[in-house]
PDB file of C-alpha atoms in Angstrom:
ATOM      1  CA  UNK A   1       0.000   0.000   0.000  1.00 66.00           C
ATOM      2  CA  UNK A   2       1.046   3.794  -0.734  1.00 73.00           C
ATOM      3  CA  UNK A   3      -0.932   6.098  -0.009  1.00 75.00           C
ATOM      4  CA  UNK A   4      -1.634  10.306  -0.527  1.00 78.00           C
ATOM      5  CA  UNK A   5      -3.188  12.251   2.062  1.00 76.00           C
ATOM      6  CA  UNK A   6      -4.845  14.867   0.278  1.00 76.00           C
ATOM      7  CA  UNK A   7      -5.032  16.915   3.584  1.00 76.00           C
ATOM      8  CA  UNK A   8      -1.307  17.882   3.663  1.00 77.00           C
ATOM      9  CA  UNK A   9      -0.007  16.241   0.234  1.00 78.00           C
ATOM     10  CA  UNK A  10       1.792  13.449   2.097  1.00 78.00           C
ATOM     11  CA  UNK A  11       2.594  10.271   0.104  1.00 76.00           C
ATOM     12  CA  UNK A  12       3.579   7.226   1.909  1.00 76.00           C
ATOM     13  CA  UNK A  13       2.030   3.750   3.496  1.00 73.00           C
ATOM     14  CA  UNK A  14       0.493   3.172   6.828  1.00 66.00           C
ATOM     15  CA  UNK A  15       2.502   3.233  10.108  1.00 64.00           C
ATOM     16  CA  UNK A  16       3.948   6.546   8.892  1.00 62.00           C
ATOM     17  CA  UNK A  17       6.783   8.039   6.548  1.00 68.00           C
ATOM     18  CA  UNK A  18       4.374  10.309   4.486  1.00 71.00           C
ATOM     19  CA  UNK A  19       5.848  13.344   5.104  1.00 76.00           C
ATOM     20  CA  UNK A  20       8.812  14.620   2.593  1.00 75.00           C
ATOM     21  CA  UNK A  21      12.442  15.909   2.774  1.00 77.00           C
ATOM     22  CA  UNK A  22      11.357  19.107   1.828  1.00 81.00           C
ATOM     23  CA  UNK A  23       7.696  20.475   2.688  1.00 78.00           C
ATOM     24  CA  UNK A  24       7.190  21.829  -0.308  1.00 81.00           C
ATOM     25  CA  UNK A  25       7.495  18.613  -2.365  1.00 83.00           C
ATOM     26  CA  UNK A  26       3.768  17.654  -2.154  1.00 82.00           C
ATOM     27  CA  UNK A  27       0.685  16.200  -3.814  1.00 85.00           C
ATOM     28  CA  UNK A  28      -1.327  18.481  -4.312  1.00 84.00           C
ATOM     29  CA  UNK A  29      -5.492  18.258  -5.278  1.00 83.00           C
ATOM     30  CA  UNK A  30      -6.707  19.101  -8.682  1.00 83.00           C
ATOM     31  CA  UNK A  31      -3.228  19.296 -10.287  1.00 86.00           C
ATOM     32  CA  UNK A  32      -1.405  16.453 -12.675  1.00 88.00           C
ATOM     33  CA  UNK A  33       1.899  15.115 -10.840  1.00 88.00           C
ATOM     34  CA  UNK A  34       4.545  12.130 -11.986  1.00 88.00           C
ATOM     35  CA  UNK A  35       4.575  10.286  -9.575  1.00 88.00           C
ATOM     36  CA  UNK A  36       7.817   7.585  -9.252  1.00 87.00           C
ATOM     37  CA  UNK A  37       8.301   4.685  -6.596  1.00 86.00           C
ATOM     38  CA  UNK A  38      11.639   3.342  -7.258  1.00 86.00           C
ATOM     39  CA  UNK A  39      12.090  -0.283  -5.402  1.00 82.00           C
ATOM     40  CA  UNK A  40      15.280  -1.592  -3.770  1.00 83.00           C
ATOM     41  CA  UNK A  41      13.765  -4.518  -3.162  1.00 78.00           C
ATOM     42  CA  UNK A  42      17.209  -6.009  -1.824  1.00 80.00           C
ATOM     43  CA  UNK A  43      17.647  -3.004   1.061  1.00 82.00           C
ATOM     44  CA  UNK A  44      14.438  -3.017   1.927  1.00 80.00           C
ATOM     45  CA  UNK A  45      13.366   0.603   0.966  1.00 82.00           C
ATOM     46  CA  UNK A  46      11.688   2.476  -2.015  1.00 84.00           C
ATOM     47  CA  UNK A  47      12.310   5.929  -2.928  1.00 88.00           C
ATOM     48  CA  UNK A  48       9.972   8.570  -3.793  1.00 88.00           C
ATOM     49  CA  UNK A  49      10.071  11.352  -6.073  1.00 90.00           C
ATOM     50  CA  UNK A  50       7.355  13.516  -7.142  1.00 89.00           C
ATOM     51  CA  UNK A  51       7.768  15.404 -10.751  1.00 89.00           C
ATOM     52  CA  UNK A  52      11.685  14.400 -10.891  1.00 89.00           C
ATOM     53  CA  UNK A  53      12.420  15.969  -7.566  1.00 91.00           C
ATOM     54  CA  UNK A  54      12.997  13.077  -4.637  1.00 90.00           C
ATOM     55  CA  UNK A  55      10.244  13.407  -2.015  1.00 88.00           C
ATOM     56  CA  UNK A  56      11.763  10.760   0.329  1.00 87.00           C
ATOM     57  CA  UNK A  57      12.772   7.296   1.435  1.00 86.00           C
ATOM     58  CA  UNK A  58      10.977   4.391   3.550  1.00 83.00           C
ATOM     59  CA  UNK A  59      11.266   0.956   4.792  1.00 81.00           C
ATOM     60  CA  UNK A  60       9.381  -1.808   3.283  1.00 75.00           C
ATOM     61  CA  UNK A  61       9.524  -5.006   3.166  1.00 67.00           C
ATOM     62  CA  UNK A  62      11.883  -6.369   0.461  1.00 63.00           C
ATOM     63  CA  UNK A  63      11.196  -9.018  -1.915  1.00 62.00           C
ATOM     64  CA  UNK A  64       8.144 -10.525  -0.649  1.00 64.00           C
ATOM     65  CA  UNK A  65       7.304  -7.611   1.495  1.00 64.00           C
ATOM     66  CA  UNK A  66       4.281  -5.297   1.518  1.00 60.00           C
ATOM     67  CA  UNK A  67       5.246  -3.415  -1.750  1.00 59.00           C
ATOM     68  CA  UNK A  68       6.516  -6.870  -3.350  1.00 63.00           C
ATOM     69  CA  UNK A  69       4.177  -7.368  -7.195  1.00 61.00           C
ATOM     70  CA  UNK A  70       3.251 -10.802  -7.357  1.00 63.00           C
ATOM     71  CA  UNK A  71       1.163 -12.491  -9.927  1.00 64.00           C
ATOM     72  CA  UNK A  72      -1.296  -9.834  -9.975  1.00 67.00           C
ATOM     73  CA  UNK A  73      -1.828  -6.080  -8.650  1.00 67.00           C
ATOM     74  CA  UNK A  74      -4.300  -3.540  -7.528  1.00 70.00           C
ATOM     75  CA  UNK A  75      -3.481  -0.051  -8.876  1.00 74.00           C
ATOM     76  CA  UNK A  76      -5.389   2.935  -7.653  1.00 72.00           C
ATOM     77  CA  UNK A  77      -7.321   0.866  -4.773  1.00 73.00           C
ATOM     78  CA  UNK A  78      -7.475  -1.109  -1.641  1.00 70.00           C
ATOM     79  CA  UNK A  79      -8.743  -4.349   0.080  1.00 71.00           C
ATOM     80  CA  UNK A  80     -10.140  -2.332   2.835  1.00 73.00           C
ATOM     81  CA  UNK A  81     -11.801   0.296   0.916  1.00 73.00           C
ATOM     82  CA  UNK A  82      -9.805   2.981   1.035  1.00 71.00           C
ATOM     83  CA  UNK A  83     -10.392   4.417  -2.228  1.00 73.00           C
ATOM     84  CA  UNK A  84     -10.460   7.522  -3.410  1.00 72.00           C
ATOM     85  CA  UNK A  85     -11.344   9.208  -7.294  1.00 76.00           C
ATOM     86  CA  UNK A  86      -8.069  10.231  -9.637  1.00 76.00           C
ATOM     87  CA  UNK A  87      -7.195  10.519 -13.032  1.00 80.00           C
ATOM     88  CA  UNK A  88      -4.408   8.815 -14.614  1.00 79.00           C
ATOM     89  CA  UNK A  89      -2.945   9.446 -17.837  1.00 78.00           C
ATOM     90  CA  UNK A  90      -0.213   6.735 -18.034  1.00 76.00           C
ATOM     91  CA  UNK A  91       1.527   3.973 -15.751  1.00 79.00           C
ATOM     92  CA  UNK A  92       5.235   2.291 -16.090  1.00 80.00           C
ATOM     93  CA  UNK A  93       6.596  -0.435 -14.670  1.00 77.00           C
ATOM     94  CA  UNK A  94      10.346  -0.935 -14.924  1.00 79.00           C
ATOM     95  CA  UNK A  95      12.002  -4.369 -13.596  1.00 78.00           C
ATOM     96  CA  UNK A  96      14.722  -2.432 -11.957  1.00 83.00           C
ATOM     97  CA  UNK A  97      14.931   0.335  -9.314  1.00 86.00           C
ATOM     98  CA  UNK A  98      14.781   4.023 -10.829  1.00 88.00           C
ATOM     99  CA  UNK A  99      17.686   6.210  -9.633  1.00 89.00           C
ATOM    100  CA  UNK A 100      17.346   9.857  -8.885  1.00 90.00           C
ATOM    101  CA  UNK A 101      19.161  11.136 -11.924  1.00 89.00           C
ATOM    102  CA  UNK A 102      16.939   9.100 -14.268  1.00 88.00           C
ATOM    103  CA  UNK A 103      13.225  10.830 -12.051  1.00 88.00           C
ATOM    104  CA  UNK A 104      14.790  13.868 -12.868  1.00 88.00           C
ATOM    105  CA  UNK A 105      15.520  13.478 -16.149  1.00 86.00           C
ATOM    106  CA  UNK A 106      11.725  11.958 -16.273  1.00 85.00           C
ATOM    107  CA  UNK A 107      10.628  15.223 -14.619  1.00 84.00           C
ATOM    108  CA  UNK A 108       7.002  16.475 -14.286  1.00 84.00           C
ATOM    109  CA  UNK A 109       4.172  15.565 -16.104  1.00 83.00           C
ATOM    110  CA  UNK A 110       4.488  15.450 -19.914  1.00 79.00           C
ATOM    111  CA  UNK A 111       0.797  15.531 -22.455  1.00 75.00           C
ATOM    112  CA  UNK A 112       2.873  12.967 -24.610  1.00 75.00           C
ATOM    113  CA  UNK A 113       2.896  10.546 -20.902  1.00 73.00           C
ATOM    114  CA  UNK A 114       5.637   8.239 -19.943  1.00 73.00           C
ATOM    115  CA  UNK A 115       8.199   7.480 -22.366  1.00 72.00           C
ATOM    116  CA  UNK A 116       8.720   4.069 -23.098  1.00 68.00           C
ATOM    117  CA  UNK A 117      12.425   4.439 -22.340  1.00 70.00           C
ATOM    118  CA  UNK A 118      13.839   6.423 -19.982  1.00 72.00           C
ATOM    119  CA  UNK A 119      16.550   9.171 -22.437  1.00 65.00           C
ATOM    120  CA  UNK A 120      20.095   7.949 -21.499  1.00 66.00           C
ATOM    121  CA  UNK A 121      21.677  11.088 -19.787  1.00 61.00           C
ATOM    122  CA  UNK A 122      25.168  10.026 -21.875  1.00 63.00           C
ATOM    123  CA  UNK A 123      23.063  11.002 -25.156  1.00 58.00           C
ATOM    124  CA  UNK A 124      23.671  15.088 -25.817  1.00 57.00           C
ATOM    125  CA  UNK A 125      21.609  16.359 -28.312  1.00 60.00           C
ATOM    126  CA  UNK A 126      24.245  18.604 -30.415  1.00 61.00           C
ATOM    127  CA  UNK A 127      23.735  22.674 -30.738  1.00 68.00           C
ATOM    128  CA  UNK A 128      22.784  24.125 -33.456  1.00 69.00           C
ATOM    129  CA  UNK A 129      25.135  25.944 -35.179  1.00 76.00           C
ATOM    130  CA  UNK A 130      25.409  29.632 -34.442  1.00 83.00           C
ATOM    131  CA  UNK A 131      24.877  32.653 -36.419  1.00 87.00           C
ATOM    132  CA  UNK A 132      24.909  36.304 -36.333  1.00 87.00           C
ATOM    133  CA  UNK A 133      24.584  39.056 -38.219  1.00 87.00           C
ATOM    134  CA  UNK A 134      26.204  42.828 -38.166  1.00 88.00           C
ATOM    135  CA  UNK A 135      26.450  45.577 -40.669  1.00 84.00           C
ATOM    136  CA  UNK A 136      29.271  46.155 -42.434  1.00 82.00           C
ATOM    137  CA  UNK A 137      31.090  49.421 -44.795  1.00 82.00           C
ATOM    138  CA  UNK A 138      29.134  47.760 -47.664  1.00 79.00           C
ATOM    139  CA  UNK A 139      26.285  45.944 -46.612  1.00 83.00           C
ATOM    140  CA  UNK A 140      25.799  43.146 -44.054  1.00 86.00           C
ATOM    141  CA  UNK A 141      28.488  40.553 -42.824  1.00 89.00           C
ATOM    142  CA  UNK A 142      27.491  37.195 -41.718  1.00 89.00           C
ATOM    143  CA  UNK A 143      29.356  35.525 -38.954  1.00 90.00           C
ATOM    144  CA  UNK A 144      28.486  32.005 -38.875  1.00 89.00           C
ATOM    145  CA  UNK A 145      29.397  28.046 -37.767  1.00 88.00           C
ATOM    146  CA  UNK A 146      28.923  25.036 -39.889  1.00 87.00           C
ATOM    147  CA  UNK A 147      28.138  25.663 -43.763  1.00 89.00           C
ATOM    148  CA  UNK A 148      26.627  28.975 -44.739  1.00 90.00           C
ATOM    149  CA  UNK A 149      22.718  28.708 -47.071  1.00 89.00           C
ATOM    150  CA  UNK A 150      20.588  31.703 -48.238  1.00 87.00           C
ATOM    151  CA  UNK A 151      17.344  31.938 -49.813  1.00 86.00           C
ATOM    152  CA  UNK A 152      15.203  35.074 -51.291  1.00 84.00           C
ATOM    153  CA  UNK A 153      12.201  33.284 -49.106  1.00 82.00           C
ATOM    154  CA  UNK A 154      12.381  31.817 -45.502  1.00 78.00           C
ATOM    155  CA  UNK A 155      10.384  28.631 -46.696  1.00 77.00           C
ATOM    156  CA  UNK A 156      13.376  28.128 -49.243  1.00 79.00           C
ATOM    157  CA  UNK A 157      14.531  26.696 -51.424  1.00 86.00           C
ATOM    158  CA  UNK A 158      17.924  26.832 -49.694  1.00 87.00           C
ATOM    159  CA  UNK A 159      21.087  27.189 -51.882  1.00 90.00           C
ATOM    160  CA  UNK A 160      24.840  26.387 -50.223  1.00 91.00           C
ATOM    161  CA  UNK A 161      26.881  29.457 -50.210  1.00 89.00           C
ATOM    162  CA  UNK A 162      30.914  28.758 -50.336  1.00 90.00           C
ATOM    163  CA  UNK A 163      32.155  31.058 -48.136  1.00 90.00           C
ATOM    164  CA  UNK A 164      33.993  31.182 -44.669  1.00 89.00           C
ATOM    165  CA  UNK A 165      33.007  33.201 -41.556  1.00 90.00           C
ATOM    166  CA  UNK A 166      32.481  36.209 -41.418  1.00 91.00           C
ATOM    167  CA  UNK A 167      31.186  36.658 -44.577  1.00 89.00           C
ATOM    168  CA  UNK A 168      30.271  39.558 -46.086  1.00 88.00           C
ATOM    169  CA  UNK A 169      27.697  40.681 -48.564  1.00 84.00           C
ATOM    170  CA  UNK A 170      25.775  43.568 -50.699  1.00 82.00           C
ATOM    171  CA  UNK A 171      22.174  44.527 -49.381  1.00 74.00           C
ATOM    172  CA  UNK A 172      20.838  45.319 -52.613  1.00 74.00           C
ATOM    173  CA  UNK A 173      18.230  42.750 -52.313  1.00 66.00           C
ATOM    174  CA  UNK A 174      15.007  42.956 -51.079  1.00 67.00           C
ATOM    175  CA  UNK A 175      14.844  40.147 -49.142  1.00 72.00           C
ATOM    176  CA  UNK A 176      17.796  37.998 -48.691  1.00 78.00           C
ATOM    177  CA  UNK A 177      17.720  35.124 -45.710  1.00 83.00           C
ATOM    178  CA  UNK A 178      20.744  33.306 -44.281  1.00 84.00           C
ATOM    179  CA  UNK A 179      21.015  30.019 -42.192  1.00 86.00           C
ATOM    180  CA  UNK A 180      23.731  28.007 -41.049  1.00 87.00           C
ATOM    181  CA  UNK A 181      23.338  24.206 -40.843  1.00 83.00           C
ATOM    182  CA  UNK A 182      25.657  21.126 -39.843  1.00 78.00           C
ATOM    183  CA  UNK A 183      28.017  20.417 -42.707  1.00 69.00           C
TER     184      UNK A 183
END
């Protein structure tokens, strides 16, 4: 059993331990919140962390403890009728404990739900590549990473310019656009 207390926002089970690290890092009524219980089931504990921000820790059981999933499992209510109305917009179960850095890279509540992979923190998206513009003595110079592409529309079509940075260029046209782009 875990439990929230709507009266304060605690989350935890019976016997106490509902109460968080921080006071501030609570469930709160008529708002959507990720919710994670991660499961050492070999200490003994689960963590909790509430929109990728850790909440706290508590004893349970371990493998065939209180918290332990057998062959089947009651989400969302009790054998004792302690029930209460909610909303849920996705569920995840992972055979393996969740640690803090991956909750926080899960973060709050997403429209899209629960990814079916949690993003590897190794894998950096690159930057785009830079550019910037400045006038110059005879029209406009370009300073810019990567390969250098203009077009008299934004929508393109995009042409390849051979040039190096800073480039410079007449302003005689109307419109001209520029965009750098990974060679």
């Amino acid at each position: 059993d875990v439990f929230w207390r709507k009266g304060d926002g605690g989350l935890g089970q019976g016997g106490g331990g509902y109460e968080p690290d921080d006071r501030e890092i609570k469930v709160t009524a008529e708002q959507w919140h990720r919710i994670i219980l991660s499961f050492d089931l070999a200490a003994g504990t689960y963590t909790k962390y509430l929109n990728g921000v850790y909440h706290s820790k508590q004893a349970n059981g371990g493998l065939d403890g209180r918290q332990s999933m057998g062959d089947s499992v009651w989400l969302f209510n009790d054998n004792d009728g302690e029930n209460g109305e909610l909303f849920v917009g996705s569920v995840a179960v992972y055979n393996r404990e969740i640690t803090a850095e991956e909750a926080a890279l899960l973060g709050g509540v997403d429209a899209e739900g629960l990814p079916l992979f949690i993003p590897d923190p190794g894998v950096v998206k690159p930057d785009a590549p830079g550019i910037s513009f400045k006038r110059g003595a005879n029209g406009i110079v370009v300073v810019f990473e990567g390969k250098l592409q203009s077009s008299l529309n934004p929508a393109g079509p995009w042409k390849d310019i051979e040039a190096s940075s800073p480039a410079s260029f007449d302003a005689s046209e109307a419109f001209l656009f520029f965009r750098s782009r990974t060679p």
